[in-house]
Coordinates of C-alpha atoms and ligand atoms in Angstrom, one line a residue:
X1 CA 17.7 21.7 11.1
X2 CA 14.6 19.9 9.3
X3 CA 15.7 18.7 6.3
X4 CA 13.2 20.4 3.3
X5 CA 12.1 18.4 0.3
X6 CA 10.0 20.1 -2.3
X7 CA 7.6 17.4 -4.5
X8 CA 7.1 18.9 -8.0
X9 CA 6.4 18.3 -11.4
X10 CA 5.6 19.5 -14.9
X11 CA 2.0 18.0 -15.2
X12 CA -1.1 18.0 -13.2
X13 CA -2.2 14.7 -11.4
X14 CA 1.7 12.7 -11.6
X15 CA 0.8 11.7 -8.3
X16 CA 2.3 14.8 -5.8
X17 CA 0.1 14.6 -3.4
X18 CA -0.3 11.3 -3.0
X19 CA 3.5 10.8 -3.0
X20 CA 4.3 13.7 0.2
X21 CA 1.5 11.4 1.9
X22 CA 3.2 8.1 1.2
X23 CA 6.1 9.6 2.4
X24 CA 5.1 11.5 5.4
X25 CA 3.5 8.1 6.5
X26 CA 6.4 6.3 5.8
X27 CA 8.5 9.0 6.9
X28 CA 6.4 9.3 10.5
X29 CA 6.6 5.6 10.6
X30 CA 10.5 5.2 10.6
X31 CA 10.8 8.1 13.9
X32 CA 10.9 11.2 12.0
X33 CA 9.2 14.1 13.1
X34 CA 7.8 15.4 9.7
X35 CA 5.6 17.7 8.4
X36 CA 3.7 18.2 5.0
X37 CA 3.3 22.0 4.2
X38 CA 0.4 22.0 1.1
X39 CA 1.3 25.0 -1.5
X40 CA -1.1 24.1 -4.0
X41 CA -3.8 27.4 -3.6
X42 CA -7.2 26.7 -3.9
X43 CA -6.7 22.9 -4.2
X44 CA -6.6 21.4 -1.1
X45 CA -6.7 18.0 -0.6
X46 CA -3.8 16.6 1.9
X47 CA -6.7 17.0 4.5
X48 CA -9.1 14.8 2.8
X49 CA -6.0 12.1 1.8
X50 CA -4.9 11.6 5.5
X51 CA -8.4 11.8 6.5
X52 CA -8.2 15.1 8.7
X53 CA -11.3 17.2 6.8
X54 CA -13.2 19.2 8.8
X55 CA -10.5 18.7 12.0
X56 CA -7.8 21.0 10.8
X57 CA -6.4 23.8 13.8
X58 CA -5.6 25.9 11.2
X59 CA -4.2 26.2 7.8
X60 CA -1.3 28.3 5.7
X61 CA -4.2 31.3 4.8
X62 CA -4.2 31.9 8.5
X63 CA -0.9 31.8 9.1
X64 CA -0.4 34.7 5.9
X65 CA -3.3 36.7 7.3
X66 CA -1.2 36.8 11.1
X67 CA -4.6 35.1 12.6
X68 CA -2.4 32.0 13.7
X69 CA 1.5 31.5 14.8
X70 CA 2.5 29.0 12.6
X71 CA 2.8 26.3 14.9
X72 CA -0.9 27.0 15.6
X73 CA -2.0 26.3 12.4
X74 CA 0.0 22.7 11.9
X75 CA -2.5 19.7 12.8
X76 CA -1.2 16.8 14.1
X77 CA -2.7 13.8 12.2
X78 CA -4.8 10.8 13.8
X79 CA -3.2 8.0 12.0
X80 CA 0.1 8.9 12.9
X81 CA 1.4 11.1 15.5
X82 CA 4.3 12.0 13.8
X83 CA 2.5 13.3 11.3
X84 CA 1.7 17.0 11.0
X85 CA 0.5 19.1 8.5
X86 CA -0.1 22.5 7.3
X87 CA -2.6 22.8 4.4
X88 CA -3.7 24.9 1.5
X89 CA -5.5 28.3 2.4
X90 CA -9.3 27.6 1.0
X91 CA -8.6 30.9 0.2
X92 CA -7.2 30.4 -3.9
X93 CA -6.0 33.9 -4.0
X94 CA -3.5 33.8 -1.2
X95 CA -0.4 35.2 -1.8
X96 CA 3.0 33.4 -0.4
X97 CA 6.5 34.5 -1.0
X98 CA 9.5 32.3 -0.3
X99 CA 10.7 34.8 2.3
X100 CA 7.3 34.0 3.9
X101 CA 7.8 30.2 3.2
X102 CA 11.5 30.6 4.3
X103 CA 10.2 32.2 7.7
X104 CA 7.5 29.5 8.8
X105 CA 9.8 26.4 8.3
X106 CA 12.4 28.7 10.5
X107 CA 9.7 29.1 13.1
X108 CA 8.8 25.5 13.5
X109 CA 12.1 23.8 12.1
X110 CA 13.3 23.0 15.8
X111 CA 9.8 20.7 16.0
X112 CA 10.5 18.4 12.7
X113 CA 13.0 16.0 10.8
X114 CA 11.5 16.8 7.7
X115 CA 9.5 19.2 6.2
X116 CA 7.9 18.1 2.8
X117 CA 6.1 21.2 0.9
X118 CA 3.4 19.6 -1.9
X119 CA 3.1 21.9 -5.0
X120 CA 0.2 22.4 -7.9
X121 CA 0.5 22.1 -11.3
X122 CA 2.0 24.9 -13.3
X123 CA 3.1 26.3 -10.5
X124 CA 4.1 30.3 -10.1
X125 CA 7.2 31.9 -10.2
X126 CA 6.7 32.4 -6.0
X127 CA 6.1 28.7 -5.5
X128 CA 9.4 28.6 -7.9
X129 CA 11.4 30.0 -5.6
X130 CA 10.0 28.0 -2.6
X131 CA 11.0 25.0 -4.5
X132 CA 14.8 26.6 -5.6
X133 CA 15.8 27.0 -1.8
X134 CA 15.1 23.3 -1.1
X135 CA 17.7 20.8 0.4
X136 CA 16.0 18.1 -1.9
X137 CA 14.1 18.3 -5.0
X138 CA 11.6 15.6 -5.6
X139 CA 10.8 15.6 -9.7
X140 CA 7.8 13.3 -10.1
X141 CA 6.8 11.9 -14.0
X142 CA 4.4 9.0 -15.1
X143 CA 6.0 6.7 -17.8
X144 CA 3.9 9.5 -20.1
X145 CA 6.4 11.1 -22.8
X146 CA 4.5 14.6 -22.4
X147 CA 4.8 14.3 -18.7
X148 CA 8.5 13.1 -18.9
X149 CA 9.1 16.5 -21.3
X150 CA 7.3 18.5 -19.0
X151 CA 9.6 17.5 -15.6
X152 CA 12.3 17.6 -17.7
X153 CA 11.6 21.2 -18.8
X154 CA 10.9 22.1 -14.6
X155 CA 13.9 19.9 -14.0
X156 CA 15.9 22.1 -15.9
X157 CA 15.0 25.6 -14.5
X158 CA 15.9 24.3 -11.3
X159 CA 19.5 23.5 -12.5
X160 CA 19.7 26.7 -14.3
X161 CA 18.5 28.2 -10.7
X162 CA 21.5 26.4 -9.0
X163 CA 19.7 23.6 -7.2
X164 CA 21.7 20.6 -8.3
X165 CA 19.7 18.7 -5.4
X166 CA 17.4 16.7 -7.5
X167 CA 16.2 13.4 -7.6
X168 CA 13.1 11.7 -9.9
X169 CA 10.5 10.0 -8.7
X170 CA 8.8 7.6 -11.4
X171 CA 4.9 7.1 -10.4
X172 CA 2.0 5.1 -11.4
X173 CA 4.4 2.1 -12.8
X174 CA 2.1 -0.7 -14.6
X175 CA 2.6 -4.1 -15.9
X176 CA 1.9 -2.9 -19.7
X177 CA 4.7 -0.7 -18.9
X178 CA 7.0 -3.8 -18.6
X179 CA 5.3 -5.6 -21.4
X180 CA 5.6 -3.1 -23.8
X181 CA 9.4 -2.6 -23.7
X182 CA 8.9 0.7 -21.1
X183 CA 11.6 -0.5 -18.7
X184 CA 14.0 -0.8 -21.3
X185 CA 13.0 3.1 -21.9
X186 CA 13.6 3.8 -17.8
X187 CA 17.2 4.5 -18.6
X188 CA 16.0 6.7 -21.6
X189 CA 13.3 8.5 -19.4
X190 CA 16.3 9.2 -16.9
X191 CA 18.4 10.2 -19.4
X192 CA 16.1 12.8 -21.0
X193 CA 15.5 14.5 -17.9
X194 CA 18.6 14.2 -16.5
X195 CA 17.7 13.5 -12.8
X196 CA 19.2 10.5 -11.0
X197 CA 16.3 8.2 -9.9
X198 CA 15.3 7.8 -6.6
X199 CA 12.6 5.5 -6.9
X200 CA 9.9 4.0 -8.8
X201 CA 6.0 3.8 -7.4
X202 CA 3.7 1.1 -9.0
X203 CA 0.5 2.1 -10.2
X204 CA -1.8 0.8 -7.3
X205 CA -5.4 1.0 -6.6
X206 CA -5.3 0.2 -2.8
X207 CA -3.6 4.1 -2.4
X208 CA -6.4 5.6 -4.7
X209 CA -8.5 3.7 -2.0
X210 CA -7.2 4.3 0.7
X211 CA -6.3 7.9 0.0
X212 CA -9.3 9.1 -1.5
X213 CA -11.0 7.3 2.0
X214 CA -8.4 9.4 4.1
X215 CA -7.1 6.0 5.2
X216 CA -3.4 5.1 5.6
X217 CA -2.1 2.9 2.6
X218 CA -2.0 -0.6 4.4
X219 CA 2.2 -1.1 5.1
X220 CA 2.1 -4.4 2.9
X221 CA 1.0 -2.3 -0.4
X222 CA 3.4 -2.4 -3.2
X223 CA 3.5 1.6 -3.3
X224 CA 3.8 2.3 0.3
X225 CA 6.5 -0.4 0.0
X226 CA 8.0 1.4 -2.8
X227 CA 7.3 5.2 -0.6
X228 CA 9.0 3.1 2.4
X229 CA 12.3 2.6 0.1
X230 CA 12.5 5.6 -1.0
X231 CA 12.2 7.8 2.5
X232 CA 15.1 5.1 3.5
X233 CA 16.8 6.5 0.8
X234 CA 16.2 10.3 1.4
X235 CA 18.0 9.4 5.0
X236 CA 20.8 7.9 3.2
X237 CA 20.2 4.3 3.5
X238 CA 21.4 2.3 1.0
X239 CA 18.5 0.3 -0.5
X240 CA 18.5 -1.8 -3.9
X241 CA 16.2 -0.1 -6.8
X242 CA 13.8 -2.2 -7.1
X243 CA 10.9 -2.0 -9.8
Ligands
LIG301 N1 0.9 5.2 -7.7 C1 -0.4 5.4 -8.0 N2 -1.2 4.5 -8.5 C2 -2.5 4.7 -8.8 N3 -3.0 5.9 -8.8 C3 -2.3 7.0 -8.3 C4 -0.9 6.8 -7.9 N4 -0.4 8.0 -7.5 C5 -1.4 8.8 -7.7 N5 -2.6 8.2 -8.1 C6 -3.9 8.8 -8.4 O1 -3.7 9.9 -9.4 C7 -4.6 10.9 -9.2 C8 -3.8 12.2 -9.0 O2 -3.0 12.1 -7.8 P1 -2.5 13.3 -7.0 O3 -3.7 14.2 -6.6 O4 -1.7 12.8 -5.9 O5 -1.7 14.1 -8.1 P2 -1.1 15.6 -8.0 O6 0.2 15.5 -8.9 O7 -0.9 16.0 -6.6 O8 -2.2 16.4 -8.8 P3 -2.3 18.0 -8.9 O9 -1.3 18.4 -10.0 O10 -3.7 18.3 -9.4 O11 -2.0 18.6 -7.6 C9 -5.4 10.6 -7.9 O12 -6.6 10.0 -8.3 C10 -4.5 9.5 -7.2 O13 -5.2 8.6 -6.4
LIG302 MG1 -1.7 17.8 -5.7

């Protein structure tokens, strides 16, 4: 069975996207078949971070429409070729169900490790469930207070939903974070939203770069060192927090 990880958050722009590609590289990069299934409608932009625009077999709109088997819509990317992924419809009226999400995973499951699905901002209630039926929740904040309330309020529904399987993902980490007292307030950003912490991601301009080039983050980067951690982690390495 793939193992199904669901990136979410409260906010807009916490770094989701950016984080299921750090960790599908990182992920590919360690042996594991993976896959990164895009639910953010109308939004697309996993094919222009792993540099796959305009070369995509498929995407999820053609899978809902029944104009592609699932497995005929999943690209395999060039940097990596453990690296597949399913994007966005261009479509940003499609409709998805979890039932629907539920089936393609089970139709391609045998063919990946892990299956990460990327999610929008304020996403809807049928996104919500996709997200509920995960084995692992990934709850990503910025040092932000608004964005820390706002996972924490997402964090919560989850729990109330019965997904206990939840872990917080810290992104876009700076210096003036240190300098002004913020990692003293880690434990207090934990402790408001109540997630255990998986791992913290620097604030880091070579993955802006590199991402927004559709080039893989170089390996010696401090956030795909930090996404490198963190996918150890998720296959139940033990590997010191750093930050
Ligand atoms: N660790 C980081 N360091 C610096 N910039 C980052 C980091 N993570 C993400 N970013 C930048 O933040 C912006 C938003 O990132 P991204 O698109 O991944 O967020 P998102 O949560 O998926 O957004 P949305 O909610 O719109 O889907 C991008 O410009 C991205 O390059
Ligand atoms: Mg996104």
């Amino acid at each position: 069975m793939p193992y199904v990880m669901a990136v979410t958050s409260g906010k807009g722009g916490t770094g989701k996207s950016s984080i299921c590609t750090g960790l599908g590289y990182s992920l590919a990069k360690q042996g594991n078949r993976t896959l990164i299934i895009e639910m953010d409608f109308g939004l697309r932009c996993i094919d222009i971070m792993l540099g796959m625009t305009g070369k995509l077999k498929g995407d999820l709109g053609d899978v809902l429409d029944g104009k592609l088997a699932a497995m005929d819509a999943i690209t395999t990317t060039e940097s990596a070729n453990n690296l597949n992924i399913l994007c966005a419809p261009e479509n940003p009226f499609s409709f998805v169900t979890a039932e629907q999400i539920a089936e393609i995973c089970q139709s391609v499951k045998k063919y990946y490790d892990y299956i990460i699905i990327d999610t929008g901002a304020g996403i809807n209630s049928h996104v919500f469930d996709i997200v509920t039926q995960a084995d692992l929740i990934l709850a990503v904040t910025t040092p932000d207070q608004i964005c820390v309330r706002d996972v924490r309020m997402i964090s919560d529904e989850f729990y109330r939903r019965g997904n206990q399987r939840q872990r917080l993902i810290i992104n876009k980490l700076h210096m003036r974070n240190v300098q002004s007292d913020m990692i003293k307030n880690l434990d207090e950003i934990i402790d408001t939203i109540g997630v255990q912490l998986i791992g913290c991601i620097p604030e880091d301009y070579e993955l802006v770069m590199s991402l927004g080039k559709g080039k893989p983050i170089p390996y010696t980067t401090p956030s795909m060192i930090a996404f490198d951690a963190i996918s150890k982690r998720i296959q139940g390495n033990d590997v010191p927090l750093t930050i």
